[in-house]
Amino acid sequence: MVGGGQGAFIGAVHRIASRIDDRFELVAGAFSSTPEKSKASAKELGVADDRAYGTYEEMAKAEAARDDGIDAVSIVTPNHMHAGPAIAFLEAGINVICDKPLTVNSEEAAKMKAAIEKSSAKFILTHNYTGYPLIRQARQMIANGDLGKIRLIQAEYAQDWMADVPDPDNKQAAWRTDPARSGGGGAIGDIGTHALNLATFVSGLSPEALLADLDSFVDGRQVDDNAHVLLRLSGGAKGMLWCSQVAVGSENSLTLRVYGETGGIEWAQENPNRMTFTKFGEPKQIITRGGAGLGGGAGDWTRIPPGHPEGYLEGFANVYTDAADLIQGKSDGALLPGIDAGMEGIWFIEACIESSKNGGTWVSR
Amino acid sequence: MVGGGQGAFIGAVHRIASRIDDRFELVAGAFSSTPEKSKASAKELGVADDRAYGTYEEMAKAEAARDDGIDAVSIVTPNHMHAGPAIAFLEAGINVICDKPLTVNSEEAAKMKAAIEKSSAKFILTHNYTGYPLIRQARQMIANGDLGKIRLIQAEYAQDWMADVPDPDNKQAAWRTDPARSGGGGAIGDIGTHALNLATFVSGLSPEALLADLDSFVDGRQVDDNAHVLLRLSGGAKGMLWCSQVAVGSENSLTLRVYGETGGIEWAQENPNRMTFTKFGEPKQIITRGGAGLGGGAGDWTRIPPGHPEGYLEGFANVYTDAADLIQGKSDGALLPGIDAGMEGIWFIEACIESSKNGGTWVSR
Amino acid sequence: MVGGGQGAFIGAVHRIASRIDDRFELVAGAFSSTPEKSKASAKELGVADDRAYGTYEEMAKAEAARDDGIDAVSIVTPNHMHAGPAIAFLEAGINVICDKPLTVNSEEAAKMKAAIEKSSAKFILTHNYTGYPLIRQARQMIANGDLGKIRLIQAEYAQDWMADVPDPDNKQAAWRTDPARSGGGGAIGDIGTHALNLATFVSGLSPEALLADLDSFVDGRQVDDNAHVLLRLSGGAKGMLWCSQVAVGSENSLTLRVYGETGGIEWAQENPNRMTFTKFGEPKQIITRGGAGLGGGAGDWTRIPPGHPEGYLEGFANVYTDAADLIQGKSDGALLPGIDAGMEGIWFIEACIESSKNGGTWVSR
Amino acid sequence: MVGGGQGAFIGAVHRIASRIDDRFELVAGAFSSTPEKSKASAKELGVADDRAYGTYEEMAKAEAARDDGIDAVSIVTPNHMHAGPAIAFLEAGINVICDKPLTVNSEEAAKMKAAIEKSSAKFILTHNYTGYPLIRQARQMIANGDLGKIRLIQAEYAQDWMADVPDPDNKQAAWRTDPARSGGGGAIGDIGTHALNLATFVSGLSPEALLADLDSFVDGRQVDDNAHVLLRLSGGAKGMLWCSQVAVGSENSLTLRVYGETGGIEWAQENPNRMTFTKFGEPKQIITRGGAGLGGGAGDWTRIPPGHPEGYLEGFANVYTDAADLIQGKSDGALLPGIDAGMEGIWFIEACIESSKNGGTWVSR
């Protein structure tokens, strides 16, 4: 692991996710920006002192040289610290599991892409919401034609934790609102990219143009905290994407609705174990994770019977478990987000910023 | 009543709404386009034969001349037939209750406005969703500052009854998809104006600019059946408005969410007896129609105790009952939509069409 | 109307319900216990002074003698005042629409039954919840065998308005907690009878035995405010019925769940426009009032399209409209509750009290 | 681990639960009834061959003798195989984490209790639903008096997987419907004990008497598949408990509602991240896991921010993590169910059977 030392949030999530199905063991890390802090975190995490590194460069080199070196590295640093370690490990032939968004701009993204193409190692981007069983079920249903040709996608990701000026001690808020570390985007990078990724993952469509109206409602904020985005997608479908960190009363309200010529689906992350599906002219159905009458689908990526809720960590674990299968050659990783999803996300961030700077104009891809 | 003869939908709704609180009696009408049909409908409705008129002009003249002439007329014709009768009755000094949208274009709207200004009679536009008790409660709460300064409005009105080519015998679909009778707008006029009206009624804000991406997804359709609209509102607030008649699985899904600096509310028409309200940093509350702990508000416009659901007809009845109060001088009708709401709606329709024709550009008001 | 004068609750509900479909006109009444109050109420309600009676006996006699006498009387008095007027009007040959429960004890119930059998007039008991379209749909589905043989019924009616000692000015609470006027039952009579009626109406089963544990949780209360009841029903089905007026957070939470060998349904009065239906081994369906894919059923008893919510008053109106059809010979009133439902309710009240007095033992019917 | 070999369900759940917070490592086991199968399972689970035992007796002896012997054993066998291993490990001084219900009858339960009292080791019963953060929050709120004196508990646990004769290959169904292995109870033991435990854990009350009406609706079934139970609890509170395995449309619908003199709460396991709380006379609040405005409580037992759903496995993990704390002396395990909860459950099963055999009579504790 690179990053994820004391006080971090997403690092702990990655560790649990990797552990749930018992496919990974944490044995080495460059957990923090100084060797001392890195070793202190290693101690807490049960990592041997001689594999707690001060820098990612050192770690990549040392681990690549060991007979029992790591099979994969998880990169869980702030956005501006993704490209460096990713490239270093890829060059060292070590598989990379990287937090999203890919990086901070398209130049760095291109370098990462080049490194991936040259490397024998795999690259996985943890757009973890794709791991939810019903999201995968929805993707499968749409690919099967259960909704007919897709016309509309309504994607939302609303939170409220930034509705006011955050506590100065809040590390999570600090780097996310600092353009230097976040990459220029605020809500659009942190959560908007998740919403876009979910929309394209499920629908199989890709964005062709967007128009964005960004705001920074909180005084002094240097990045957007709300974005209203219109999308034009491949095949003539249209989309609306709203992401906000100031929608008071919203905890982590990621929702996806997709409508085709003959059917529609609706899913909400805060209760991810159910989804509705309507065939035009029939009653709406409530489809549950692994529930009755579906066959395959969601049931393939779930550990417990329907009615026993799984959540965010289990969805995240599905990404890790699929990554293990891919790394061990047990699957082709068809469901795993990678560099393409990452490049699409970077395009989204940059296009939103450009569109909004121009007063809200269309930006083609 | 003008319109509302056999086979009509909204006329019957107006009649029930007017009856619920026993403030109106139907005594005269020009129910159809021919005298014969009008008299046949009158008979069914218990209206005396001599007050079943063949034309609205005749009716306005005759009723104005009677000692026991009508106090008010309800105009429930298709959109292109609103302006004529409205002006005729206003000129005859008879109060007008008119279905929405106001009319088919801004020229006619201006004529209606002029007629209203010259007339001693009142003009009420039945944006009936403003009659829902919790919508009025929300308006009151926002006016009281319970949400702080408003930042965001998310308004949606989704249906699916037009997802395919409608049955040719469906009169409701026929005039709504005929530009000559609907006024050029499809979903935007029929339901988009409701969503906009709800947003501005509740928030107290007005639209300053919009940008729209309209689609006609169904082959051969001459009007829009889906609209994605971005709004810029007075005071720096931003809005997103989606209206669709092809969102499979949506019956009449009108929803409104408003977020301010310190609070947020969420309401959905399909279960109109509850609304959520969150003060930033506190648990979300479920506010019920006339329920505990509110004082005044929704309880003032409801007939039965909380937990006993009221619906669409009762909300509509509130508009009629307020109209009765206004006409009888018992209230100033502050909550009743009138010509201003109507002009705003016509601007919305025309601006959406203009924006979309230009490829999706901003149109200022 | 008998009862329903100033300060009454249910009388106003009956009046609106009778008006919604324009099948009744209020022309006479004995609205209160004194002639003065009755005339004052009549004036407010637009009833002519000479048809505002001081007593129901006088009214029955006078109206029976008039050529334009009333077609039906609505009895909306407290429970102990049902039998007297019902019998008087039945003897006068005037149709009776009577609020529930039937009366205060089985002796009076037997007298009412005898009067009904002797009279040419009809008798309708306003178990209004049977008027909800989806309740009728559920009954139809069960009769059609869509659930298979019924095994289980879970019926609940929970409120909280009696959770504390009520305000002494609360007329509604006063008579309901006075054994002399309520008939000995508290929650069991006021709301428990509704829950039982709904269960038997929908399932087509009848209770064969019950066991009840009654409580009066509020100090000084002379009637039950909570009842836990087990039911044994015809055909071997089992039931659980809970009614409470002290369940804090419950406004008017009447719910019904029925499970058969091959299917199950779930319905809740507070959002009466939807019901879930599961065929064993298939996804749960959300069935809406008049919605897609059902054919007939709920759509026959609704005025507006699905997605436009109807509520308590419209359900109540269905009972009135059916009563009009029955009285005018346009239907056989198969869906209308009458004396049998009333007798069943009185048995329920008396059996609950007996069972509970004996410490919670089974009482057969 | 004892039990949990190939084809088992709950063993895998225990393993994931123990791993989530990285407090346990699986190093030894008697996974199956034969040494061969046990070793095969051990291999799959990464357990060394020399610590894969053929019998629990052998395992208890061997592990107690090792310097690096296990700290705790998880017993995840069918009910009739709980007592033997639990006593063996307790006698060997090894901490026991045992699946519920405690065992098959009160004689065995008494022996287990005696063994616990004599042993230096700890005993934890995995009534895992007590691990849900909001369930613990509810317990805390009630202990704090937020609901006032408790009057009513409504507990339900409904499933439908036994609505028909199960597939003969379904191992889970086979032992649960075999009185010899389940202990005589069907639904009452498998899920009813969970519902009772949840009710008493949250309320702090204990059952004083019960009355049960048990059914076996499916032909040939030898144990109950539905139970209607009335409860009388300490302090004068009353309860209703329904458990069913034939309620078509119910996946794992465990719900708890508790009403006191001044407040009420409602929680449903299928969406465990939210709970409603009403103070009498105020709007209902939606309390979320770790959400705004609560302080302490649920937030103490959760790994990720509110809005990021946790589920069944995380709740189960809380029990394991608390067990680790207890075993390591870091807490007193006040929230952990143990022998008392187990004895209460056995009383419940036996009293239900006795009551029902007697036709539905009260059985005191």
PDB file of C-alpha atoms in Angstrom, chain D residues 149-302:
ATOM      1  CA  LYS D 149     -41.161   3.815  30.223  1.00  0.00           C
ATOM      2  CA  ILE D 150     -41.568   1.084  27.621  1.00  0.00           C
ATOM      3  CA  ARG D 151     -45.124  -0.046  26.900  1.00  0.00           C
ATOM      4  CA  LEU D 152     -44.982  -2.070  23.712  1.00  0.00           C
ATOM      5  CA  ILE D 153     -42.629  -4.160  21.619  1.00  0.00           C
ATOM      6  CA  GLN D 154     -43.556  -5.418  18.163  1.00  0.00           C
ATOM      7  CA  ALA D 155     -40.942  -7.838  16.845  1.00  0.00           C
ATOM      8  CA  GLU D 156     -41.121  -9.694  13.563  1.00  0.00           C
ATOM      9  CA  TYR D 157     -38.894 -12.046  11.639  1.00  0.00           C
ATOM     10  CA  ALA D 158     -40.448 -13.131   8.363  1.00  0.00           C
ATOM     11  CA  GLN D 159     -38.934 -15.167   5.566  1.00  0.00           C
ATOM     12  CA  ASP D 160     -40.422 -17.175   2.740  1.00  0.00           C
ATOM     13  CA  TRP D 161     -37.768 -19.697   1.760  1.00  0.00           C
ATOM     14  CA  MET D 162     -39.730 -22.542   3.398  1.00  0.00           C
ATOM     15  CA  ALA D 163     -43.080 -21.617   1.811  1.00  0.00           C
ATOM     16  CA  ASP D 164     -42.964 -24.829  -0.171  1.00  0.00           C
ATOM     17  CA  VAL D 165     -41.305 -28.206   0.343  1.00  0.00           C
ATOM     18  CA  PRO D 166     -37.596 -27.425  -0.034  1.00  0.00           C
ATOM     19  CA  ASP D 167     -35.270 -29.099  -2.470  1.00  0.00           C
ATOM     20  CA  PRO D 168     -34.021 -32.331  -0.832  1.00  0.00           C
ATOM     21  CA  ASP D 169     -30.426 -31.257  -1.553  1.00  0.00           C
ATOM     22  CA  ASN D 170     -30.812 -28.089   0.494  1.00  0.00           C
ATOM     23  CA  LYS D 171     -28.626 -28.885   3.523  1.00  0.00           C
ATOM     24  CA  GLN D 172     -29.691 -25.705   5.289  1.00  0.00           C
ATOM     25  CA  ALA D 173     -33.353 -26.664   5.074  1.00  0.00           C
ATOM     26  CA  ALA D 174     -32.684 -30.312   5.921  1.00  0.00           C
ATOM     27  CA  TRP D 175     -31.267 -29.911   9.390  1.00  0.00           C
ATOM     28  CA  ARG D 176     -33.497 -27.008  10.283  1.00  0.00           C
ATOM     29  CA  THR D 177     -36.636 -29.091   9.650  1.00  0.00           C
ATOM     30  CA  ASP D 178     -35.340 -32.188  11.400  1.00  0.00           C
ATOM     31  CA  PRO D 179     -36.443 -32.065  15.062  1.00  0.00           C
ATOM     32  CA  ALA D 180     -33.483 -34.213  16.076  1.00  0.00           C
ATOM     33  CA  ARG D 181     -30.960 -31.694  14.824  1.00  0.00           C
ATOM     34  CA  SER D 182     -32.862 -28.429  15.281  1.00  0.00           C
ATOM     35  CA  GLY D 183     -34.073 -29.223  18.793  1.00  0.00           C
ATOM     36  CA  GLY D 184     -37.820 -29.407  18.182  1.00  0.00           C
ATOM     37  CA  GLY D 185     -38.340 -25.850  17.126  1.00  0.00           C
ATOM     38  CA  GLY D 186     -38.455 -24.755  13.513  1.00  0.00           C
ATOM     39  CA  ALA D 187     -38.955 -21.074  12.833  1.00  0.00           C
ATOM     40  CA  ILE D 188     -39.080 -20.339  16.556  1.00  0.00           C
ATOM     41  CA  GLY D 189     -35.543 -21.591  17.096  1.00  0.00           C
ATOM     42  CA  ASP D 190     -33.997 -20.487  13.864  1.00  0.00           C
ATOM     43  CA  ILE D 191     -35.351 -16.962  13.688  1.00  0.00           C
ATOM     44  CA  GLY D 192     -37.799 -16.470  16.565  1.00  0.00           C
ATOM     45  CA  THR D 193     -34.949 -16.524  19.060  1.00  0.00           C
ATOM     46  CA  HIS D 194     -33.271 -13.729  17.096  1.00  0.00           C
ATOM     47  CA  ALA D 195     -36.426 -11.616  17.253  1.00  0.00           C
ATOM     48  CA  LEU D 196     -36.832 -12.208  20.979  1.00  0.00           C
ATOM     49  CA  ASN D 197     -33.181 -11.483  21.625  1.00  0.00           C
ATOM     50  CA  LEU D 198     -33.354  -8.247  19.687  1.00  0.00           C
ATOM     51  CA  ALA D 199     -36.438  -7.168  21.627  1.00  0.00           C
ATOM     52  CA  THR D 200     -34.883  -7.814  25.025  1.00  0.00           C
ATOM     53  CA  PHE D 201     -31.433  -6.525  24.057  1.00  0.00           C
ATOM     54  CA  VAL D 202     -32.829  -3.209  22.884  1.00  0.00           C
ATOM     55  CA  SER D 203     -35.481  -2.716  25.545  1.00  0.00           C
ATOM     56  CA  GLY D 204     -33.604  -4.048  28.536  1.00  0.00           C
ATOM     57  CA  LEU D 205     -36.763  -5.964  29.488  1.00  0.00           C
ATOM     58  CA  SER D 206     -37.155  -9.690  29.989  1.00  0.00           C
ATOM     59  CA  PRO D 207     -40.067 -11.983  29.142  1.00  0.00           C
ATOM     60  CA  GLU D 208     -42.220 -13.127  32.041  1.00  0.00           C
ATOM     61  CA  ALA D 209     -44.808 -15.148  30.152  1.00  0.00           C
ATOM     62  CA  LEU D 210     -45.757 -16.033  26.622  1.00  0.00           C
ATOM     63  CA  LEU D 211     -48.541 -17.596  24.620  1.00  0.00           C
ATOM     64  CA  ALA D 212     -47.899 -19.152  21.239  1.00  0.00           C
ATOM     65  CA  ASP D 213     -49.890 -20.431  18.307  1.00  0.00           C
ATOM     66  CA  LEU D 214     -47.556 -22.531  16.131  1.00  0.00           C
ATOM     67  CA  ASP D 215     -48.263 -23.894  12.698  1.00  0.00           C
ATOM     68  CA  SER D 216     -46.623 -26.182  10.178  1.00  0.00           C
ATOM     69  CA  PHE D 217     -48.289 -25.009   7.011  1.00  0.00           C
ATOM     70  CA  VAL D 218     -46.276 -27.093   4.603  1.00  0.00           C
ATOM     71  CA  ASP D 219     -47.369 -30.689   4.234  1.00  0.00           C
ATOM     72  CA  GLY D 220     -45.208 -33.176   6.087  1.00  0.00           C
ATOM     73  CA  ARG D 221     -43.166 -30.580   7.937  1.00  0.00           C
ATOM     74  CA  GLN D 222     -42.280 -31.800  11.419  1.00  0.00           C
ATOM     75  CA  VAL D 223     -41.438 -28.432  12.967  1.00  0.00           C
ATOM     76  CA  ASP D 224     -43.237 -25.089  13.060  1.00  0.00           C
ATOM     77  CA  ASP D 225     -42.889 -22.781  10.085  1.00  0.00           C
ATOM     78  CA  ASN D 226     -44.965 -19.978  11.553  1.00  0.00           C
ATOM     79  CA  ALA D 227     -45.421 -18.728  15.106  1.00  0.00           C
ATOM     80  CA  HIS D 228     -47.727 -16.084  16.512  1.00  0.00           C
ATOM     81  CA  VAL D 229     -46.557 -15.215  20.016  1.00  0.00           C
ATOM     82  CA  LEU D 230     -47.852 -12.833  22.675  1.00  0.00           C
ATOM     83  CA  LEU D 231     -45.398 -11.657  25.298  1.00  0.00           C
ATOM     84  CA  ARG D 232     -45.705 -10.217  28.773  1.00  0.00           C
ATOM     85  CA  LEU D 233     -42.512  -8.489  29.754  1.00  0.00           C
ATOM     86  CA  SER D 234     -40.999  -7.116  32.902  1.00  0.00           C
ATOM     87  CA  GLY D 235     -42.327  -3.758  34.006  1.00  0.00           C
ATOM     88  CA  GLY D 236     -45.780  -4.347  32.561  1.00  0.00           C
ATOM     89  CA  ALA D 237     -44.776  -4.021  28.926  1.00  0.00           C
ATOM     90  CA  LYS D 238     -46.503  -6.115  26.306  1.00  0.00           C
ATOM     91  CA  GLY D 239     -45.115  -7.649  23.183  1.00  0.00           C
ATOM     92  CA  MET D 240     -46.105  -9.306  19.968  1.00  0.00           C
ATOM     93  CA  LEU D 241     -43.693 -11.544  18.147  1.00  0.00           C
ATOM     94  CA  TRP D 242     -44.263 -13.043  14.744  1.00  0.00           C
ATOM     95  CA  CYS D 243     -41.818 -15.327  13.048  1.00  0.00           C
ATOM     96  CA  SER D 244     -42.513 -17.113   9.811  1.00  0.00           C
ATOM     97  CA  GLN D 245     -40.710 -18.966   7.089  1.00  0.00           C
ATOM     98  CA  VAL D 246     -43.735 -19.044   4.798  1.00  0.00           C
ATOM     99  CA  ALA D 247     -44.539 -15.339   4.396  1.00  0.00           C
ATOM    100  CA  VAL D 248     -44.272 -15.116   0.615  1.00  0.00           C
ATOM    101  CA  GLY D 249     -42.396 -11.991  -0.431  1.00  0.00           C
ATOM    102  CA  SER D 250     -40.306 -11.757   2.748  1.00  0.00           C
ATOM    103  CA  GLU D 251     -36.603 -12.378   2.332  1.00  0.00           C
ATOM    104  CA  ASN D 252     -35.173 -11.720   5.770  1.00  0.00           C
ATOM    105  CA  SER D 253     -37.577  -9.242   7.229  1.00  0.00           C
ATOM    106  CA  LEU D 254     -36.506  -8.805  10.827  1.00  0.00           C
ATOM    107  CA  THR D 255     -38.113  -5.691  12.239  1.00  0.00           C
ATOM    108  CA  LEU D 256     -38.336  -4.152  15.671  1.00  0.00           C
ATOM    109  CA  ARG D 257     -40.643  -1.434  16.909  1.00  0.00           C
ATOM    110  CA  VAL D 258     -40.576  -0.206  20.490  1.00  0.00           C
ATOM    111  CA  TYR D 259     -43.008   2.291  21.966  1.00  0.00           C
ATOM    112  CA  GLY D 260     -42.679   4.025  25.308  1.00  0.00           C
ATOM    113  CA  GLU D 261     -44.626   6.684  27.141  1.00  0.00           C
ATOM    114  CA  THR D 262     -42.866   9.523  25.333  1.00  0.00           C
ATOM    115  CA  GLY D 263     -41.231   8.084  22.254  1.00  0.00           C
ATOM    116  CA  GLY D 264     -41.091   5.341  19.677  1.00  0.00           C
ATOM    117  CA  ILE D 265     -38.522   3.742  17.398  1.00  0.00           C
ATOM    118  CA  GLU D 266     -38.786   1.584  14.300  1.00  0.00           C
ATOM    119  CA  TRP D 267     -36.000  -0.415  12.639  1.00  0.00           C
ATOM    120  CA  ALA D 268     -35.852  -2.960   9.832  1.00  0.00           C
ATOM    121  CA  GLN D 269     -32.899  -5.228   9.208  1.00  0.00           C
ATOM    122  CA  GLU D 270     -33.181  -5.168   5.441  1.00  0.00           C
ATOM    123  CA  ASN D 271     -32.197  -1.485   5.487  1.00  0.00           C
ATOM    124  CA  PRO D 272     -30.244  -1.403   8.742  1.00  0.00           C
ATOM    125  CA  ASN D 273     -28.547   1.931   8.236  1.00  0.00           C
ATOM    126  CA  ARG D 274     -31.594   3.939   9.207  1.00  0.00           C
ATOM    127  CA  MET D 275     -34.066   3.957  12.070  1.00  0.00           C
ATOM    128  CA  THR D 276     -36.942   6.268  12.824  1.00  0.00           C
ATOM    129  CA  PHE D 277     -37.376   7.936  16.192  1.00  0.00           C
ATOM    130  CA  THR D 278     -40.388   9.976  17.262  1.00  0.00           C
ATOM    131  CA  LYS D 279     -40.694  12.044  20.387  1.00  0.00           C
ATOM    132  CA  PHE D 280     -44.385  12.298  21.151  1.00  0.00           C
ATOM    133  CA  GLY D 281     -45.729  15.500  19.646  1.00  0.00           C
ATOM    134  CA  GLU D 282     -42.760  16.121  17.339  1.00  0.00           C
ATOM    135  CA  PRO D 283     -42.006  15.132  13.741  1.00  0.00           C
ATOM    136  CA  LYS D 284     -40.528  11.712  13.175  1.00  0.00           C
ATOM    137  CA  GLN D 285     -36.753  11.733  12.734  1.00  0.00           C
ATOM    138  CA  ILE D 286     -34.714   9.500  10.471  1.00  0.00           C
ATOM    139  CA  ILE D 287     -31.633   8.497  12.377  1.00  0.00           C
ATOM    140  CA  THR D 288     -28.814   7.151  10.262  1.00  0.00           C
ATOM    141  CA  ARG D 289     -25.861   4.986  11.200  1.00  0.00           C
ATOM    142  CA  GLY D 290     -23.290   7.457  12.425  1.00  0.00           C
ATOM    143  CA  GLY D 291     -25.333  10.326  11.015  1.00  0.00           C
ATOM    144  CA  ALA D 292     -25.846  13.903  12.098  1.00  0.00           C
ATOM    145  CA  GLY D 293     -26.826  15.088  15.511  1.00  0.00           C
ATOM    146  CA  LEU D 294     -26.502  11.973  17.609  1.00  0.00           C
ATOM    147  CA  GLY D 295     -23.135  11.981  19.267  1.00  0.00           C
ATOM    148  CA  GLY D 296     -21.562   8.678  20.182  1.00  0.00           C
ATOM    149  CA  GLY D 297     -23.955   5.824  19.729  1.00  0.00           C
ATOM    150  CA  ALA D 298     -24.076   4.119  16.378  1.00  0.00           C
ATOM    151  CA  GLY D 299     -20.996   6.004  15.220  1.00  0.00           C
ATOM    152  CA  ASP D 300     -18.852   4.056  17.656  1.00  0.00           C
ATOM    153  CA  TRP D 301     -19.456   0.753  15.899  1.00  0.00           C
ATOM    154  CA  THR D 302     -19.108   1.731  12.288  1.00  0.00           C
TER     155      THR D 302
END
